[in-house]
Coordinates of C-alpha atoms in Angstrom, one line a residue:
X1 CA 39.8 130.8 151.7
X2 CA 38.6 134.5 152.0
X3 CA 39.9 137.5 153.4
X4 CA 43.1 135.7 155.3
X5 CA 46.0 136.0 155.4
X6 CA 48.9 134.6 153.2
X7 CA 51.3 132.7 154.8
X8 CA 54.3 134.2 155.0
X9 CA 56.9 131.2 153.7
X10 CA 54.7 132.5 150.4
X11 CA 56.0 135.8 150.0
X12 CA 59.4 137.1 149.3
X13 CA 60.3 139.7 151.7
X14 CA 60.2 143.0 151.4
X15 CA 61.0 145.0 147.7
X16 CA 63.2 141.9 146.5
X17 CA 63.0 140.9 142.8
X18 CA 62.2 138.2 141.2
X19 CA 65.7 138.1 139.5
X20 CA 67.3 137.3 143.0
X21 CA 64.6 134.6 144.1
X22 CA 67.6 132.1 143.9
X23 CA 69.1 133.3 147.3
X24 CA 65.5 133.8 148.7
X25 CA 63.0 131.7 150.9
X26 CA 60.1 130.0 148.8
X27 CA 57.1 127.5 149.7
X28 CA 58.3 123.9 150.7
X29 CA 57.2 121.5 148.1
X30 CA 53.2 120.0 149.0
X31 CA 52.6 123.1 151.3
X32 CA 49.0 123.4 152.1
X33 CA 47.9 126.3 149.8
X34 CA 44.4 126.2 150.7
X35 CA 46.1 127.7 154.1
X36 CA 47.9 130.2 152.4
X37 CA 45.4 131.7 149.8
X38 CA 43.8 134.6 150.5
X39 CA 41.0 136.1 148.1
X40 CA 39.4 139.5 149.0
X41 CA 36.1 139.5 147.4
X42 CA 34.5 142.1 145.4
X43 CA 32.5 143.1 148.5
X44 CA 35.8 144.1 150.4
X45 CA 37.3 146.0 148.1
X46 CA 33.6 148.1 147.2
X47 CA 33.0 146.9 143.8
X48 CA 30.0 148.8 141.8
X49 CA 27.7 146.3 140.5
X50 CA 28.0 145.3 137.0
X51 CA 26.3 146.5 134.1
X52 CA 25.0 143.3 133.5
X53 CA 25.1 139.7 134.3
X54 CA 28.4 137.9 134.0
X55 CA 28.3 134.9 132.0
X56 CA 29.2 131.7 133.9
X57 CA 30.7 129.0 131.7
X58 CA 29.6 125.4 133.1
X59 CA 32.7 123.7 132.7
X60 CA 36.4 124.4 134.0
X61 CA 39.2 126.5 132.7
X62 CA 42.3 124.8 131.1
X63 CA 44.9 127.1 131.7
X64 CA 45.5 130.7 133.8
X65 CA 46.6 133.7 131.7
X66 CA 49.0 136.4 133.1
X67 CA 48.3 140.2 132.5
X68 CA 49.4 143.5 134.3
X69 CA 47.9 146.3 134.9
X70 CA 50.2 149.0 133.7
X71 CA 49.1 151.0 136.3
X72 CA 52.2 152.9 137.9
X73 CA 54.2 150.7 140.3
X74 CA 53.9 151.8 143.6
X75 CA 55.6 151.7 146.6
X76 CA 52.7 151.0 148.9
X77 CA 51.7 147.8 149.4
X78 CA 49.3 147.8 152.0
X79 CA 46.0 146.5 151.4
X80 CA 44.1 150.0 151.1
X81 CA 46.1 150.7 147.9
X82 CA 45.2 147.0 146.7
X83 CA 41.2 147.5 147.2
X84 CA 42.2 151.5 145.5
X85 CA 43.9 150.0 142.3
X86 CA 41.1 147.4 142.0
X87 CA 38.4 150.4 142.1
X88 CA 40.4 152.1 139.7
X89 CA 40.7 148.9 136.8
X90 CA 37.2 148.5 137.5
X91 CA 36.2 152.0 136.4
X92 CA 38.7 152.4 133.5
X93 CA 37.0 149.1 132.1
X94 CA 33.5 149.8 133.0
X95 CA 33.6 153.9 132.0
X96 CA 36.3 153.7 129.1
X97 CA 36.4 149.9 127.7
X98 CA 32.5 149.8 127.8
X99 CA 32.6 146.2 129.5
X100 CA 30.4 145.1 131.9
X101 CA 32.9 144.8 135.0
X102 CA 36.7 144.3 135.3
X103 CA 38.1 142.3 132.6
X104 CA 40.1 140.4 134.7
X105 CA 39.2 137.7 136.8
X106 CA 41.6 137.9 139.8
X107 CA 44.3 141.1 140.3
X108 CA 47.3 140.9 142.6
X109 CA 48.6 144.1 144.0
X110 CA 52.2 144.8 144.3
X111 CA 51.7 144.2 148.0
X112 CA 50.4 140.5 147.4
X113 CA 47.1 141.1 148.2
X114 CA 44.6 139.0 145.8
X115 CA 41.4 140.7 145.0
X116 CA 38.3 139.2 143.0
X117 CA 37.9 141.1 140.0
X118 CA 34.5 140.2 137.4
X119 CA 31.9 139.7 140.3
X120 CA 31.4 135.8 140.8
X121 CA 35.2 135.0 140.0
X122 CA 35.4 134.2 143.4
X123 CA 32.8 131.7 144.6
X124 CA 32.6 129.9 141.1
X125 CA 36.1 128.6 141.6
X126 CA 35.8 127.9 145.1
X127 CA 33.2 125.5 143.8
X128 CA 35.4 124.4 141.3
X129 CA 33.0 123.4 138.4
X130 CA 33.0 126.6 136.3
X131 CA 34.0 129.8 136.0
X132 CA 33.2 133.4 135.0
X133 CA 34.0 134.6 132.0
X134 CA 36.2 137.6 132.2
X135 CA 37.0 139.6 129.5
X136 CA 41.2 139.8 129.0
X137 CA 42.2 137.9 125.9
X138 CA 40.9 137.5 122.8
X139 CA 39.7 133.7 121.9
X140 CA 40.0 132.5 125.3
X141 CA 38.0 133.9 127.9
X142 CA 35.8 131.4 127.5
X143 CA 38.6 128.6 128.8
X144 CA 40.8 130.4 130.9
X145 CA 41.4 132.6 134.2
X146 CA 42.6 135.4 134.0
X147 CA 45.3 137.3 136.8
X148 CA 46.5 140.2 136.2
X149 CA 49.4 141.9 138.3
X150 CA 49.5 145.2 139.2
X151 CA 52.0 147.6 137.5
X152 CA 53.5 148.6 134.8
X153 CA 56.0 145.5 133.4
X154 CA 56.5 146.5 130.0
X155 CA 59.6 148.2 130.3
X156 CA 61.2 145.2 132.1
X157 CA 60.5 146.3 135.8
X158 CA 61.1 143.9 138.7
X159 CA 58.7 142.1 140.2
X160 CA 58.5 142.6 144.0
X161 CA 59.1 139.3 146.0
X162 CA 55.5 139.7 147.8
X163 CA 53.3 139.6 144.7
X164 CA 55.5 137.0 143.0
X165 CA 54.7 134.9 146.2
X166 CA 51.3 135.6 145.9
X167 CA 51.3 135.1 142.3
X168 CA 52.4 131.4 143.2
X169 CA 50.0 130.9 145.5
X170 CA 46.7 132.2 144.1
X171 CA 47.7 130.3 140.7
X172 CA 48.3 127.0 142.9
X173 CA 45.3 127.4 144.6
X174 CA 42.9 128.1 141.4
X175 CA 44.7 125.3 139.6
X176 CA 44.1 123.0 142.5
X177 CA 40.3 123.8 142.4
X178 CA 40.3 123.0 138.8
X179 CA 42.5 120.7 138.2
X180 CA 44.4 122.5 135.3
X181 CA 48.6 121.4 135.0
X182 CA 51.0 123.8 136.5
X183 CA 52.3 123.9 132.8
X184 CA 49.0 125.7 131.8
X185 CA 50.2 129.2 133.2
X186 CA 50.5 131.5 130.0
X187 CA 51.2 135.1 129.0
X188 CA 48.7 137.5 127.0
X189 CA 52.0 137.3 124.6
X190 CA 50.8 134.1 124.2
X191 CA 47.5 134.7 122.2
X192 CA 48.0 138.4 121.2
X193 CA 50.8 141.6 119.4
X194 CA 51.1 143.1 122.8
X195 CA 54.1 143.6 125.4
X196 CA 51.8 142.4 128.1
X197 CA 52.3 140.7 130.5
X198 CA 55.8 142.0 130.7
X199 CA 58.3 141.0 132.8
X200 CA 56.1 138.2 134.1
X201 CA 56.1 136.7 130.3
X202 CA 59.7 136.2 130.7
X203 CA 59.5 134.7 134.1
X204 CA 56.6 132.0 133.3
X205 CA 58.9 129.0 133.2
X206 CA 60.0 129.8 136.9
X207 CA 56.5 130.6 137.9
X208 CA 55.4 127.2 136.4
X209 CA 58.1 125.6 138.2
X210 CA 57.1 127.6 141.4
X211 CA 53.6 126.7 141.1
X212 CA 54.6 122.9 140.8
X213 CA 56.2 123.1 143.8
X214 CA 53.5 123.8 145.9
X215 CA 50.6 121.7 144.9

């Protein structure tokens, strides 16, 4: 569902982190994500046009792959700053990386807003037969999704309770589309020598447990 609004048993008030999401509200088991999902496309957010024509794989992705941003981690979560950071990976990876558009395929802001990243992300897995590849980790692009959050995680910052809600959600939902296991949520760790994604690569069991929750 586009541009509305998540619902808020999703998020985790306020600045919380995710080390205290023990004593916090979460998503009741079976909740209806497809009401709770919110996707702002690349047109809401002012994406340039890609240098180039994405390449659409025709088959699903088996697993979502976690990144972040390392963009400084703001205080503002409003939606403006969430369509800014989303201009700003986009130009760092079109002007400096050389790609064609932003590597990743979906970002979530520190406010929980979800915005497309690659152009066609979005409507390709609302269809839910393939996918776009992005271009985030070496030797599986072309099989997985990949979300990045924003900020800077390496040095073992919190996670604020709205984008780990949203993280939850916008994994449930994409997995839901195509049909990948909730245990198929990995880190860049995973496939590369890098301190990416963080503190979220330390949290994947729980967020794998979160996401299973909610389908």
């Amino acid at each position: 569902m586009s541009n509305s609004k998540f619902n808020r048993r999703a998020l985790l008030a306020g600045t919380a982190s995710v080390a205290g999401l023990a004593a916090l509200p979460a998503l009741p088991a079976n909740a209806d994500v497809s009401q709770q999902a919110v996707f702002n496309s690349v047109a809401h957010w002012g994406a340039r046009s890609p240098n180039g024509t994405p390449r659409v794989i025709w088959s699903r992705p088996n697993k979502i792959i976690i990144h972040h941003t390392v963009y400084p981690n703001t205080t503002d979560y409003s939606v403006a700053q969430a369509y800014r950071h989303a201009r700003q990976v986009q130009n760092l990876h079109m002007n400096s990386n050389g790609w064609i558009d932003t590597g990743y395929n979906f970002i979530v802001s520190r406010g929980g807003h979800c915005t497309e990243g690659r152009t066609g992300s979005l409507p390709r897995m609302e269809a839910g037969s393939a996918f776009i590849q992005g271009a985030h980790t070496a030797g599986q692009n072309a099989q997985s999704i990949g979300i990045a959050a924003e900020g800077s995680y390496h040095t073992g910052a919190a996670i604020p309770g709205n984008q780990w809600g949203a993280m939850v959600v916008v994994c449930a939902y994409i997995m839901n589309k195509y049909n990948i296991p909730s245990s198929q949520i990995f880190g860049h760790q995973n496939y590369s020598a890098t301190s990416c994604p963080g503190s979220w690569q330390q949290r994947l069991p729980q967020l794998r447990s979160a996401v299973n929750n909610v389908r």
